[in-house]
mmCIF file of C-alpha atoms in Angstrom:
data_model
loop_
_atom_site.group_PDB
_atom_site.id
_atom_site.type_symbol
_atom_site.label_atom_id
_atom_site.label_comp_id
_atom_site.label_asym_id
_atom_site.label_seq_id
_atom_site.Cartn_x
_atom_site.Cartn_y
_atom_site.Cartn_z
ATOM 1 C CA UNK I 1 100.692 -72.075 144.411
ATOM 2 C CA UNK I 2 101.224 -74.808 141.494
ATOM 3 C CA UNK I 3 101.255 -73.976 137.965
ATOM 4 C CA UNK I 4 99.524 -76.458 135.306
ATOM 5 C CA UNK I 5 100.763 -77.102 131.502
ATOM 6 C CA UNK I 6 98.456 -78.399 128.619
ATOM 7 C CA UNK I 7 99.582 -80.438 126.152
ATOM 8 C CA UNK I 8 97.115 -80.311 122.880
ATOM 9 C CA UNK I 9 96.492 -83.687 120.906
ATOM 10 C CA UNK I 10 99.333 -84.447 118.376
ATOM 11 C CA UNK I 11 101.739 -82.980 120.443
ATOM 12 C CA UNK I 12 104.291 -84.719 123.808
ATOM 13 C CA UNK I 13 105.670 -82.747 126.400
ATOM 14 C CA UNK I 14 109.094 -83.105 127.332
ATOM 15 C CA UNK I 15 109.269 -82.940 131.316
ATOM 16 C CA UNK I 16 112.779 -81.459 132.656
ATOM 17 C CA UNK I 17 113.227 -80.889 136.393
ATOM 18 C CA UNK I 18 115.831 -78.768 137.039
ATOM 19 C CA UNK I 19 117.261 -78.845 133.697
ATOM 20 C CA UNK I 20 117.287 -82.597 133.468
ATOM 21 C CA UNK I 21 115.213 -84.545 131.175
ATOM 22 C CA UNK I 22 112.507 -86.828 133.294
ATOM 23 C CA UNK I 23 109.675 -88.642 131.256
ATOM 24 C CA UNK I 24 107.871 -88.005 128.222
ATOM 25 C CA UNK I 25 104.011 -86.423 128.872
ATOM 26 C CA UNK I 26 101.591 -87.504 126.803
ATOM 27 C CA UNK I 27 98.241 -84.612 125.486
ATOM 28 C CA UNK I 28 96.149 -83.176 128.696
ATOM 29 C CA UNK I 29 96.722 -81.057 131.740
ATOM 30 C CA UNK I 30 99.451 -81.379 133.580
ATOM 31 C CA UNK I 31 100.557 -80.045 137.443
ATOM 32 C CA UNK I 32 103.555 -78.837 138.121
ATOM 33 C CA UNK I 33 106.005 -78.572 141.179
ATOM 34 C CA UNK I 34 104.057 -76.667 143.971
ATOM 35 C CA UNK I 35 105.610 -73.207 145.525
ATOM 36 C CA UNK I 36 106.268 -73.743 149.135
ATOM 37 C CA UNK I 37 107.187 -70.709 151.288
ATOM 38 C CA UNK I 38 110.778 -71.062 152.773
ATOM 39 C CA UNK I 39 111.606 -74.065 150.810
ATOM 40 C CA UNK I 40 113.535 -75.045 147.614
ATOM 41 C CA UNK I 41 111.206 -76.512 145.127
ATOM 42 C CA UNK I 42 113.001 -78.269 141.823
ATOM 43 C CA UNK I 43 111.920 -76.422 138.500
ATOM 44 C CA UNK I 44 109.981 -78.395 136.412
ATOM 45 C CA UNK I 45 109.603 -77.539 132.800
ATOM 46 C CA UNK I 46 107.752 -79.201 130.296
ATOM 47 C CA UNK I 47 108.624 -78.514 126.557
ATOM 48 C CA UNK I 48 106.101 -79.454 123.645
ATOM 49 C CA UNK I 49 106.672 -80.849 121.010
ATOM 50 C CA UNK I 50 104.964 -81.023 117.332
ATOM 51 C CA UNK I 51 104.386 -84.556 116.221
ATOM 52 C CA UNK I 52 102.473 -83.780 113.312
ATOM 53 C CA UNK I 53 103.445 -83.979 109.136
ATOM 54 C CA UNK I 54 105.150 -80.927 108.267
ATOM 55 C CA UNK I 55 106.051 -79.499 104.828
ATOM 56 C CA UNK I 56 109.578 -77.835 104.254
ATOM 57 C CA UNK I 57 110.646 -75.861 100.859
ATOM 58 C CA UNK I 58 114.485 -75.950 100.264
ATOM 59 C CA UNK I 59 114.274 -73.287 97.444
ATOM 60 C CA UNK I 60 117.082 -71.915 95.131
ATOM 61 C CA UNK I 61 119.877 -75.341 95.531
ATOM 62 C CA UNK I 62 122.619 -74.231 92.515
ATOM 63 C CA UNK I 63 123.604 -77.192 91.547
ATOM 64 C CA UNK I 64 126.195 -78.886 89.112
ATOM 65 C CA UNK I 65 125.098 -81.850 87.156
ATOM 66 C CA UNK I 66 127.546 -84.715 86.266
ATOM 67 C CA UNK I 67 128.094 -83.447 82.800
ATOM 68 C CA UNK I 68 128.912 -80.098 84.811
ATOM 69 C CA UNK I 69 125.604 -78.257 83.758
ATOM 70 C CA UNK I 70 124.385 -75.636 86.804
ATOM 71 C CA UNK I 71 120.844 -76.892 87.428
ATOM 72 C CA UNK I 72 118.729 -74.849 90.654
ATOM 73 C CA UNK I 73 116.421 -76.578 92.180
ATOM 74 C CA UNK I 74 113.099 -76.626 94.269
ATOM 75 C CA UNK I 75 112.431 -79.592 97.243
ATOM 76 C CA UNK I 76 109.596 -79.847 99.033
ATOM 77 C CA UNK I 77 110.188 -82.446 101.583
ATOM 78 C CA UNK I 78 107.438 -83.887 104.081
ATOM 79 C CA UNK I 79 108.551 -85.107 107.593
ATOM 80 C CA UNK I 80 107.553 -85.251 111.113
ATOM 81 C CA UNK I 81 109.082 -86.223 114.373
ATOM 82 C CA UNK I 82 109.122 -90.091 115.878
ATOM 83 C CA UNK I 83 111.036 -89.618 118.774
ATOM 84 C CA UNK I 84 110.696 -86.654 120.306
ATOM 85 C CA UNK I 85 113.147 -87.178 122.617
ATOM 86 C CA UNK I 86 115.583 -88.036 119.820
ATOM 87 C CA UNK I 87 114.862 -85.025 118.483
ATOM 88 C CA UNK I 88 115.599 -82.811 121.086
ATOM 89 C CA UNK I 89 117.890 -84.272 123.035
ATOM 90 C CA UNK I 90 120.629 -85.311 119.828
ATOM 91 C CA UNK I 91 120.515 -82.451 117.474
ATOM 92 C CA UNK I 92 119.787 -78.677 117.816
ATOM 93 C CA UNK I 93 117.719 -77.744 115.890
ATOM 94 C CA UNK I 94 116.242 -80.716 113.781
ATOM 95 C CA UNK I 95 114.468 -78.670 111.579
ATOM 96 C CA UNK I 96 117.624 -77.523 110.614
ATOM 97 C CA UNK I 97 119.207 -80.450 110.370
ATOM 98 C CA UNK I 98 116.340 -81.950 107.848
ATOM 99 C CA UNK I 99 117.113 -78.793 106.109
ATOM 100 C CA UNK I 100 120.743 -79.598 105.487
ATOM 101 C CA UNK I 101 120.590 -83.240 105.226
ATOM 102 C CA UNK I 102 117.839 -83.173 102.466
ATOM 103 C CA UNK I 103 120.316 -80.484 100.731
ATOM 104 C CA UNK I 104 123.226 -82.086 100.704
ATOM 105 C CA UNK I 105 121.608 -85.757 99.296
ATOM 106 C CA UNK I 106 119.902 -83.803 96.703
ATOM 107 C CA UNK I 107 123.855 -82.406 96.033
ATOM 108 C CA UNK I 108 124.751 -86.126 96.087
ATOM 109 C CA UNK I 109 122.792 -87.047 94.064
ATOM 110 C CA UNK I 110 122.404 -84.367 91.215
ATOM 111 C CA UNK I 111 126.214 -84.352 90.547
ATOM 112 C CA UNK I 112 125.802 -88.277 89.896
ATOM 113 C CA UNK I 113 123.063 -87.691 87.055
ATOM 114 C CA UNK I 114 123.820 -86.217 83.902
ATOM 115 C CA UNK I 115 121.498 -83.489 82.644
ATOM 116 C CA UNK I 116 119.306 -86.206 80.079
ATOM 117 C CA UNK I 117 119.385 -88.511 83.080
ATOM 118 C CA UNK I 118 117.684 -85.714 85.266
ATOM 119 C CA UNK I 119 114.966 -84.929 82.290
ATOM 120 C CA UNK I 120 113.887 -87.933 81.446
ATOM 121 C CA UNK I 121 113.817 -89.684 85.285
ATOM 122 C CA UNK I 122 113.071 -86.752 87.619
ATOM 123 C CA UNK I 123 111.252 -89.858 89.886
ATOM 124 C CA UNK I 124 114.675 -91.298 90.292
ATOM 125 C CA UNK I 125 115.741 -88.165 91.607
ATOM 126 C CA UNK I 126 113.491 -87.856 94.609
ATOM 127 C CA UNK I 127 113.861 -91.186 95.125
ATOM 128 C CA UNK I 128 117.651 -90.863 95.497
ATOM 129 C CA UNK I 129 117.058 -88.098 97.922
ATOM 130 C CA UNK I 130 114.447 -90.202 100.061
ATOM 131 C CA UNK I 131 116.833 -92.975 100.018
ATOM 132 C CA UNK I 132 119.812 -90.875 101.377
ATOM 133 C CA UNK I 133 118.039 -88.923 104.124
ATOM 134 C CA UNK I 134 115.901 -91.512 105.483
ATOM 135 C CA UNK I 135 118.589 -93.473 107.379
ATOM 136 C CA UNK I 136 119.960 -90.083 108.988
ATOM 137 C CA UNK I 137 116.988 -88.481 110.190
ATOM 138 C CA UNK I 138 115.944 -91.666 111.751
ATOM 139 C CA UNK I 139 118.914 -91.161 114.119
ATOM 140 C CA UNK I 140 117.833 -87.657 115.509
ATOM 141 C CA UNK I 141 113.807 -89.319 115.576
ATOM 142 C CA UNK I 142 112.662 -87.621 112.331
ATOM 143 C CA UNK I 143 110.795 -89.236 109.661
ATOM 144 C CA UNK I 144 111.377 -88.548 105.811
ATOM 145 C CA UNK I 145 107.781 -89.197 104.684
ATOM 146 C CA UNK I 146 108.698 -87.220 100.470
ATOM 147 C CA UNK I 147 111.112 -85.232 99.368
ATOM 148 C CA UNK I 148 109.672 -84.589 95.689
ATOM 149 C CA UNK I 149 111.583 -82.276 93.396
ATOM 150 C CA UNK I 150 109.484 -79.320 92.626
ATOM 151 C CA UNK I 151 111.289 -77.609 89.674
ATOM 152 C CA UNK I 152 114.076 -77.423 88.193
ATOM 153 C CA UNK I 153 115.351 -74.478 86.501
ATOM 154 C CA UNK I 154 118.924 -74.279 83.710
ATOM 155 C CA UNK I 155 120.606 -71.478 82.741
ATOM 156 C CA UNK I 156 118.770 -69.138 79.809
ATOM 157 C CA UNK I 157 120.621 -70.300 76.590
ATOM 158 C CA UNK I 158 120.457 -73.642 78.148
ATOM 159 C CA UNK I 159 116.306 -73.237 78.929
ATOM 160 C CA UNK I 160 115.788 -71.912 75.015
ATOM 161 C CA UNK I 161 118.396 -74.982 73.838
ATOM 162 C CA UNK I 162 115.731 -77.661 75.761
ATOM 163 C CA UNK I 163 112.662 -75.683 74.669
ATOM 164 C CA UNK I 164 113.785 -76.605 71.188
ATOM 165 C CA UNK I 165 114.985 -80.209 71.932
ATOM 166 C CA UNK I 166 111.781 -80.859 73.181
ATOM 167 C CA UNK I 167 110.052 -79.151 69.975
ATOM 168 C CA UNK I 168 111.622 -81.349 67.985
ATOM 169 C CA UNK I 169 110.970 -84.536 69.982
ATOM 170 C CA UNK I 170 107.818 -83.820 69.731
ATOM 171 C CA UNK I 171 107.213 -82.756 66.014
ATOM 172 C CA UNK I 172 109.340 -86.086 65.949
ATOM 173 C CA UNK I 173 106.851 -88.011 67.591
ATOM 174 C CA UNK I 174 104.215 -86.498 65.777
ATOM 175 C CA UNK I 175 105.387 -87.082 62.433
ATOM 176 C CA UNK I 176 106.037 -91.413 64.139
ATOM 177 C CA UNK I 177 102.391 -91.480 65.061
ATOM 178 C CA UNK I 178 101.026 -90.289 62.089
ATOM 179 C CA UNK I 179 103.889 -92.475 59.697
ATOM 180 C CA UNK I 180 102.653 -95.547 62.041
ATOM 181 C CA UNK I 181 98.924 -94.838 61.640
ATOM 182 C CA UNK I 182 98.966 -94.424 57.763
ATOM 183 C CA UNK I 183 101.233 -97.870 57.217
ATOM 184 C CA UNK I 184 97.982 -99.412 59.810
ATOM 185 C CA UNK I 185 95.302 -97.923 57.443
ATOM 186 C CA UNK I 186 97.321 -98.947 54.385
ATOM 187 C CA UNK I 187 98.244 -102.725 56.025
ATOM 188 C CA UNK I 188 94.403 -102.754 56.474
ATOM 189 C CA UNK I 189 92.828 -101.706 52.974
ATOM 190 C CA UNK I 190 95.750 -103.797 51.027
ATOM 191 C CA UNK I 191 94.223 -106.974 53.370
ATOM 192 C CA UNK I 192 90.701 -105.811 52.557
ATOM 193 C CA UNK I 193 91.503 -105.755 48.814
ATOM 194 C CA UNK I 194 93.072 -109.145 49.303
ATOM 195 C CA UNK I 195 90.209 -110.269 51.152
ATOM 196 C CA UNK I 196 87.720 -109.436 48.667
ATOM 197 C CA UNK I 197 90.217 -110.854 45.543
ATOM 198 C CA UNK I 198 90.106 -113.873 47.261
ATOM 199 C CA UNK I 199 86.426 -114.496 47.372
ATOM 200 C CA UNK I 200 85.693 -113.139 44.551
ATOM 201 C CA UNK I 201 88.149 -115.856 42.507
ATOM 202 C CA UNK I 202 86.400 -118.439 45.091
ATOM 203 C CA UNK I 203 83.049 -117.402 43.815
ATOM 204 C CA UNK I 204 83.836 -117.920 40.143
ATOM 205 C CA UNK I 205 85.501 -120.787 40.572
ATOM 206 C CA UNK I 206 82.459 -122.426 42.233
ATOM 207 C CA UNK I 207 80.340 -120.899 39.676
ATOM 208 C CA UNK I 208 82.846 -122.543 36.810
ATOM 209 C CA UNK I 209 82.510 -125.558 38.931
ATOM 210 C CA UNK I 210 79.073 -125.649 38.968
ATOM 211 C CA UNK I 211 78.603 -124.897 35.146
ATOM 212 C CA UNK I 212 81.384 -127.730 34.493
ATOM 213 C CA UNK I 213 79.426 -130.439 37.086
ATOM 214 C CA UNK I 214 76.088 -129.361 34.429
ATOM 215 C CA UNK I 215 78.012 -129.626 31.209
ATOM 216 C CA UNK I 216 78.912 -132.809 32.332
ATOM 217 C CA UNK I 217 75.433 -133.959 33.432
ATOM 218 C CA UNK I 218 74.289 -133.000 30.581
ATOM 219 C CA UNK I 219 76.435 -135.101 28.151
ATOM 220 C CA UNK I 220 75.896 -137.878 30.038
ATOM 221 C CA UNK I 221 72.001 -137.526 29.724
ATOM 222 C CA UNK I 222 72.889 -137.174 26.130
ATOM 223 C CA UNK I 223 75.182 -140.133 25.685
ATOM 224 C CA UNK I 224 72.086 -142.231 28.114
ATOM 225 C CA UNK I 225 69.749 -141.198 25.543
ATOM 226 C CA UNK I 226 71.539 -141.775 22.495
ATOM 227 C CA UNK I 227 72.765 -145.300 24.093
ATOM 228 C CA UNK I 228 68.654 -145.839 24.281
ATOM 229 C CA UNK I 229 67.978 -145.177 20.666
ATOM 230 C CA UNK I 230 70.429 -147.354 19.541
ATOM 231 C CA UNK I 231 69.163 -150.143 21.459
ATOM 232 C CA UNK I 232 65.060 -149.136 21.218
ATOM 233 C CA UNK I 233 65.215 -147.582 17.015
ATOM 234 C CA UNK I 234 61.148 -147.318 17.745
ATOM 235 C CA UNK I 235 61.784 -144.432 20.415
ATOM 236 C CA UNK I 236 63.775 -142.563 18.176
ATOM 237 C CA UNK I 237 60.883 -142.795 15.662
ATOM 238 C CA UNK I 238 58.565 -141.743 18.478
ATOM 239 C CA UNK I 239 60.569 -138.709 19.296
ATOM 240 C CA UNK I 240 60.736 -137.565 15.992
ATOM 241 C CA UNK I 241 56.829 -137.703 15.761
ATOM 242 C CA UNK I 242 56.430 -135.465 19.046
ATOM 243 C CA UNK I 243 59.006 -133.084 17.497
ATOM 244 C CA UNK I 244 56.772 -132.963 14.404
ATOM 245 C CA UNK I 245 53.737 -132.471 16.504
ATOM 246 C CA UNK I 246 54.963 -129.273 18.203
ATOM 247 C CA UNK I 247 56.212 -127.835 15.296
ATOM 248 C CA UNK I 248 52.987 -128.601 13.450
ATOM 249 C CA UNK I 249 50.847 -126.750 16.226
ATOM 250 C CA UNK I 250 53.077 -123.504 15.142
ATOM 251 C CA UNK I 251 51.010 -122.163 12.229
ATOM 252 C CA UNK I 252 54.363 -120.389 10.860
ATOM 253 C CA UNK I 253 57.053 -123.225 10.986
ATOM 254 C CA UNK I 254 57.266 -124.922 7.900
ATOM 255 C CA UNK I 255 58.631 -128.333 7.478
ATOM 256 C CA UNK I 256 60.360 -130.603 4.899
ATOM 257 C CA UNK I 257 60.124 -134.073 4.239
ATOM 258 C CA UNK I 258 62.671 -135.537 1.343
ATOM 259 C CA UNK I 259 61.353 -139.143 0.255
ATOM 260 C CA UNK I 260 64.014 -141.170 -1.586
ATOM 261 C CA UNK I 261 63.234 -142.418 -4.824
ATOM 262 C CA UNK I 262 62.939 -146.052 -5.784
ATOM 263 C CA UNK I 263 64.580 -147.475 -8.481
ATOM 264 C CA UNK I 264 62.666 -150.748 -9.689
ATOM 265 C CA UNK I 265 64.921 -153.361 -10.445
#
């Protein structure tokens, strides 16, 4: 009579026989040693093991920060197993031993950080952790995929203290915003106002510019026409007539002629 083991996918079997490791099995069925009446048989054993991600919650870590400040803390730390063989061959219980080496580097690492260190870079802080585990559990065939810090919880007067920091930082940041915006909105209306002085003075000097350029045209057509009756006396005379005419078509203008008197010598 032979017995059979199955070995689901994600999973390899450890084989033993007789308490000795043999091979690593890979997912199916698998026979082992057959019973033979009157005759010793080795035991063969095979062992499963879980090679798929796995989550693990170190809750409740008391910790001291560098500037000696009790901080607890939450990890949740991803892994699963490379070497299976590694893994049960080197350590007992590697679950275990994730458990305490993930502790212990978050210890490490936490009493190297002050408390505004922690706040303000909690990313550094996993990656600290990652950094100081991975190495390790590579030695016992365990992979470190995260170890992310969930929370982190102070002491009460210390909790209410950083509730009210953080008030303030923000009112603080707030208040900056708003400050900056209102200095933008003035920057922009003072060059708007600037703007519009500017082509406003460009418009009248062009328009002075303009009535100048005519002023001048003008006088020169004058001085040209004056130059013209000095040299032609009959146009002058002729202009004078037409200036006559036009007034005499205007039944209400009334014009004066003053003839000089001649003395008979």
């Amino acid at each position: 009579m032979s017995k059979e083991v199955i070995i689901r996918s994600g999973f390899q079997g450890l084989r033993y026989v007789d308490g000795r490791f043999d091979r690593v099995v890979e997912p199916g069925r698998h026979q082992l040693s057959r019973h033979r009446p009157f005759q010793r048989v080795a035991k063969v054993e095979i062992v499963p093991v879980d090679l798929r991600e796995r989550e693990l919650n170190i809750k409740g870590q008391e910790i001291l920060t560098a500037d000696k400040v009790a901080v607890r803390v939450n990890i949740i730390t991803h892994f699963r197993v490379t070497d299976p063989v590694a893994a049960m061959e080197r350590v007992t219980d590697y679950e275990d031993r994730v458990y305490s080496d993930v502790q212990l580097a978050a210890r490490r690492s936490l009493a190297s950080m002050t408390l505004e260190a922690i706040l303000t870079n909690r990313n550094q802080l996993s990656e600290d952790i990652l950094r100081d585990v991975e190495g390790v559990s590579a030695s016992y065939g365990v992979r470190i995929i995260r170890a992310d810090v969930k929370d982190l919880v102070f002491p009460g007067n210390l909790q209410d203290v950083m509730n009210r920091v953080l008030t303030a930082q923000r009112m603080a940041e707030a208040q900056m915003v708003e400050a900056r915006t209102r200095a933008d909105r003035e920057t922009l209306e003072a060059a708007s106002r600037a703007e519009a002085a500017r082509v406003t003075a460009e418009a009248d000097a062009a328009a002075k510019r303009i009535r100048a350029d005519a002023e001048v045209d003008a006088l020169r057509r004058l001085a040209e026409a004056a130059q013209a009756y000095a040299e032609h006396p009959a146009l002058l005379r002729l202009r004078e007539l037409e200036t006559m005419s036009a007034l005499g078509a205007n039944a209400e203008a009334r014009l004066y002629i003053g003839f000089d008197k001649h003395v008979a010598e």
